[in-house]
């Protein structure tokens, strides 16, 4: 299975980069992982709602251009549904899906066009996480999902 992570913004902190590298290495046993990092738009302080929407739309255009037509798209969205990720990935594989793309938006979230393109809106929590940390959390959860699917132990 091919897992793509399309995300807005660069990781600036070394410890996040190291965590992403570690989970990418671990996941290489289970799937083909590609991380596509897209530039974020600078958001002025005290930007109006209109400016924020324009920024989300620009980032959204970049995101949509990075998604392959045949991809099953899971957009990470606070208003999405929570689920058992291993069951979802396994079910998609059984149904013949071989290309899953997870989308992590920038600091303002995802444009409506990206949410409309999504086949599933996934929420990890009602809390808001920094998008750099969310990349680590997502990769860890995908790794955990594969360990569960393979009936392999995972530390607690």
mmCIF file of C-alpha atoms in Angstrom:
data_model
loop_
_atom_site.group_PDB
_atom_site.id
_atom_site.type_symbol
_atom_site.label_atom_id
_atom_site.label_comp_id
_atom_site.label_asym_id
_atom_site.label_seq_id
_atom_site.Cartn_x
_atom_site.Cartn_y
_atom_site.Cartn_z
ATOM 1 C CA UNK A 1 0.000 0.000 0.000
ATOM 2 C CA UNK A 2 1.111 3.550 -0.713
ATOM 3 C CA UNK A 3 0.607 6.093 2.064
ATOM 4 C CA UNK A 4 1.030 9.749 1.153
ATOM 5 C CA UNK A 5 1.101 12.566 3.667
ATOM 6 C CA UNK A 6 0.502 15.956 2.104
ATOM 7 C CA UNK A 7 1.221 18.714 4.576
ATOM 8 C CA UNK A 8 1.535 22.476 4.621
ATOM 9 C CA UNK A 9 4.599 24.070 6.178
ATOM 10 C CA UNK A 10 8.097 23.004 7.014
ATOM 11 C CA UNK A 11 9.126 21.371 10.244
ATOM 12 C CA UNK A 12 11.420 23.771 12.053
ATOM 13 C CA UNK A 13 12.253 21.921 15.251
ATOM 14 C CA UNK A 14 14.898 19.208 15.100
ATOM 15 C CA UNK A 15 13.052 16.914 17.517
ATOM 16 C CA UNK A 16 9.976 16.847 15.254
ATOM 17 C CA UNK A 17 12.184 16.122 12.234
ATOM 18 C CA UNK A 18 13.862 13.265 14.084
ATOM 19 C CA UNK A 19 10.500 11.793 15.085
ATOM 20 C CA UNK A 20 9.218 11.986 11.493
ATOM 21 C CA UNK A 21 12.392 10.280 10.256
ATOM 22 C CA UNK A 22 12.088 7.529 12.874
ATOM 23 C CA UNK A 23 8.446 6.717 12.075
ATOM 24 C CA UNK A 24 9.160 6.920 8.334
ATOM 25 C CA UNK A 25 11.900 4.330 8.794
ATOM 26 C CA UNK A 26 9.629 2.081 10.862
ATOM 27 C CA UNK A 27 6.819 2.355 8.332
ATOM 28 C CA UNK A 28 9.083 1.329 5.447
ATOM 29 C CA UNK A 29 8.541 -2.317 6.531
ATOM 30 C CA UNK A 30 4.806 -2.025 5.932
ATOM 31 C CA UNK A 31 4.100 0.465 3.165
ATOM 32 C CA UNK A 32 5.539 2.886 0.661
ATOM 33 C CA UNK A 33 5.468 6.253 2.441
ATOM 34 C CA UNK A 34 5.765 9.607 0.704
ATOM 35 C CA UNK A 35 5.672 12.906 2.554
ATOM 36 C CA UNK A 36 4.937 15.947 0.414
ATOM 37 C CA UNK A 37 5.740 19.186 2.207
ATOM 38 C CA UNK A 38 4.127 22.260 0.657
ATOM 39 C CA UNK A 39 5.010 25.887 1.401
ATOM 40 C CA UNK A 40 2.690 27.761 3.704
ATOM 41 C CA UNK A 41 1.465 31.296 3.180
ATOM 42 C CA UNK A 42 2.553 33.979 5.593
ATOM 43 C CA UNK A 43 -0.381 35.054 7.726
ATOM 44 C CA UNK A 44 -0.282 38.689 8.829
ATOM 45 C CA UNK A 45 -1.068 39.445 12.458
ATOM 46 C CA UNK A 46 -4.720 40.372 12.967
ATOM 47 C CA UNK A 47 -5.624 39.253 9.450
ATOM 48 C CA UNK A 48 -9.264 39.626 8.493
ATOM 49 C CA UNK A 49 -11.490 36.630 7.867
ATOM 50 C CA UNK A 50 -11.330 37.400 4.141
ATOM 51 C CA UNK A 51 -7.511 37.375 4.147
ATOM 52 C CA UNK A 52 -7.460 34.140 6.163
ATOM 53 C CA UNK A 53 -9.846 32.537 3.665
ATOM 54 C CA UNK A 54 -7.652 33.674 0.758
ATOM 55 C CA UNK A 55 -4.608 32.148 2.462
ATOM 56 C CA UNK A 56 -6.422 28.834 3.048
ATOM 57 C CA UNK A 57 -7.536 28.810 -0.586
ATOM 58 C CA UNK A 58 -3.981 29.367 -1.882
ATOM 59 C CA UNK A 59 -2.700 26.560 0.326
ATOM 60 C CA UNK A 60 -5.690 24.464 -0.750
ATOM 61 C CA UNK A 61 -4.772 24.839 -4.428
ATOM 62 C CA UNK A 62 -1.275 23.552 -3.664
ATOM 63 C CA UNK A 63 -2.698 20.636 -1.683
ATOM 64 C CA UNK A 64 -5.125 19.645 -4.441
ATOM 65 C CA UNK A 65 -2.359 19.735 -7.051
ATOM 66 C CA UNK A 66 -0.329 17.290 -4.904
ATOM 67 C CA UNK A 67 -3.136 14.710 -4.628
ATOM 68 C CA UNK A 68 -3.232 11.955 -7.234
ATOM 69 C CA UNK A 69 -6.564 11.359 -8.941
ATOM 70 C CA UNK A 70 -6.815 7.733 -7.743
ATOM 71 C CA UNK A 71 -6.019 8.532 -4.105
ATOM 72 C CA UNK A 72 -8.389 7.884 -1.254
ATOM 73 C CA UNK A 73 -8.106 11.158 0.674
ATOM 74 C CA UNK A 74 -8.317 11.442 4.455
ATOM 75 C CA UNK A 75 -8.315 15.096 5.461
ATOM 76 C CA UNK A 76 -7.357 15.750 9.056
ATOM 77 C CA UNK A 77 -10.076 18.028 10.348
ATOM 78 C CA UNK A 78 -11.177 18.788 13.876
ATOM 79 C CA UNK A 79 -14.818 18.436 12.755
ATOM 80 C CA UNK A 80 -14.118 14.992 11.277
ATOM 81 C CA UNK A 81 -14.918 11.589 12.733
ATOM 82 C CA UNK A 82 -12.754 9.645 15.137
ATOM 83 C CA UNK A 83 -12.130 5.993 14.360
ATOM 84 C CA UNK A 84 -9.865 2.991 14.784
ATOM 85 C CA UNK A 85 -7.267 3.801 12.117
ATOM 86 C CA UNK A 86 -6.049 0.217 11.721
ATOM 87 C CA UNK A 87 -9.579 -0.933 10.872
ATOM 88 C CA UNK A 88 -9.968 1.862 8.328
ATOM 89 C CA UNK A 89 -6.640 1.164 6.569
ATOM 90 C CA UNK A 90 -7.271 -2.585 6.574
ATOM 91 C CA UNK A 91 -10.801 -2.172 5.221
ATOM 92 C CA UNK A 92 -9.577 0.130 2.441
ATOM 93 C CA UNK A 93 -6.932 -2.432 1.470
ATOM 94 C CA UNK A 94 -9.497 -5.232 1.360
ATOM 95 C CA UNK A 95 -11.733 -3.052 -0.830
ATOM 96 C CA UNK A 96 -8.853 -2.601 -3.283
ATOM 97 C CA UNK A 97 -7.593 0.843 -2.323
ATOM 98 C CA UNK A 98 -3.828 0.966 -2.706
ATOM 99 C CA UNK A 99 -3.202 4.691 -2.438
ATOM 100 C CA UNK A 100 -4.223 6.617 0.685
ATOM 101 C CA UNK A 101 -3.408 10.293 1.072
ATOM 102 C CA UNK A 102 -3.614 12.003 4.446
ATOM 103 C CA UNK A 103 -3.803 15.793 4.328
ATOM 104 C CA UNK A 104 -2.608 18.097 7.100
ATOM 105 C CA UNK A 105 -3.436 21.754 6.585
ATOM 106 C CA UNK A 106 -1.560 24.807 7.711
ATOM 107 C CA UNK A 107 -2.141 26.902 10.794
ATOM 108 C CA UNK A 108 -5.508 28.139 9.498
ATOM 109 C CA UNK A 109 -6.814 24.694 8.589
ATOM 110 C CA UNK A 110 -8.009 23.336 5.251
ATOM 111 C CA UNK A 111 -9.780 25.107 2.415
ATOM 112 C CA UNK A 112 -13.349 24.050 1.629
ATOM 113 C CA UNK A 113 -12.200 22.676 -1.740
ATOM 114 C CA UNK A 114 -9.814 20.272 0.012
ATOM 115 C CA UNK A 115 -12.521 19.157 2.437
ATOM 116 C CA UNK A 116 -14.855 18.541 -0.520
ATOM 117 C CA UNK A 117 -12.176 16.435 -2.264
ATOM 118 C CA UNK A 118 -11.707 14.332 0.879
ATOM 119 C CA UNK A 119 -13.245 10.889 0.939
ATOM 120 C CA UNK A 120 -13.064 10.948 4.718
ATOM 121 C CA UNK A 121 -12.597 13.660 7.326
ATOM 122 C CA UNK A 122 -10.520 12.276 10.182
ATOM 123 C CA UNK A 123 -10.298 13.798 13.640
ATOM 124 C CA UNK A 124 -7.777 12.708 16.224
ATOM 125 C CA UNK A 125 -9.319 14.877 18.917
ATOM 126 C CA UNK A 126 -11.464 17.926 19.497
ATOM 127 C CA UNK A 127 -8.251 19.630 20.549
ATOM 128 C CA UNK A 128 -6.161 21.619 18.106
ATOM 129 C CA UNK A 129 -2.551 20.517 17.592
ATOM 130 C CA UNK A 130 0.279 22.420 15.917
ATOM 131 C CA UNK A 131 0.514 21.119 12.340
ATOM 132 C CA UNK A 132 4.174 20.146 12.849
ATOM 133 C CA UNK A 133 3.282 17.979 15.846
ATOM 134 C CA UNK A 134 0.281 16.560 13.985
ATOM 135 C CA UNK A 135 2.630 15.115 11.370
ATOM 136 C CA UNK A 136 4.411 13.136 14.090
ATOM 137 C CA UNK A 137 1.135 12.032 15.683
ATOM 138 C CA UNK A 138 -0.252 10.903 12.320
ATOM 139 C CA UNK A 139 2.838 8.862 11.430
ATOM 140 C CA UNK A 140 2.887 7.256 14.868
ATOM 141 C CA UNK A 141 -0.772 6.299 14.518
ATOM 142 C CA UNK A 142 -0.248 4.861 11.026
ATOM 143 C CA UNK A 143 2.686 2.848 12.384
ATOM 144 C CA UNK A 144 0.549 1.646 15.298
ATOM 145 C CA UNK A 145 -2.222 0.710 12.848
ATOM 146 C CA UNK A 146 0.137 -1.487 10.827
ATOM 147 C CA UNK A 147 1.441 -3.166 13.984
ATOM 148 C CA UNK A 148 -2.145 -3.934 15.001
ATOM 149 C CA UNK A 149 -3.034 -5.257 11.523
ATOM 150 C CA UNK A 150 0.008 -7.570 11.606
ATOM 151 C CA UNK A 151 -0.763 -8.716 15.163
ATOM 152 C CA UNK A 152 2.619 -7.437 16.279
ATOM 153 C CA UNK A 153 3.201 -6.085 19.769
ATOM 154 C CA UNK A 154 3.315 -2.359 20.339
ATOM 155 C CA UNK A 155 4.787 -0.819 23.441
ATOM 156 C CA UNK A 156 2.351 0.665 25.907
#
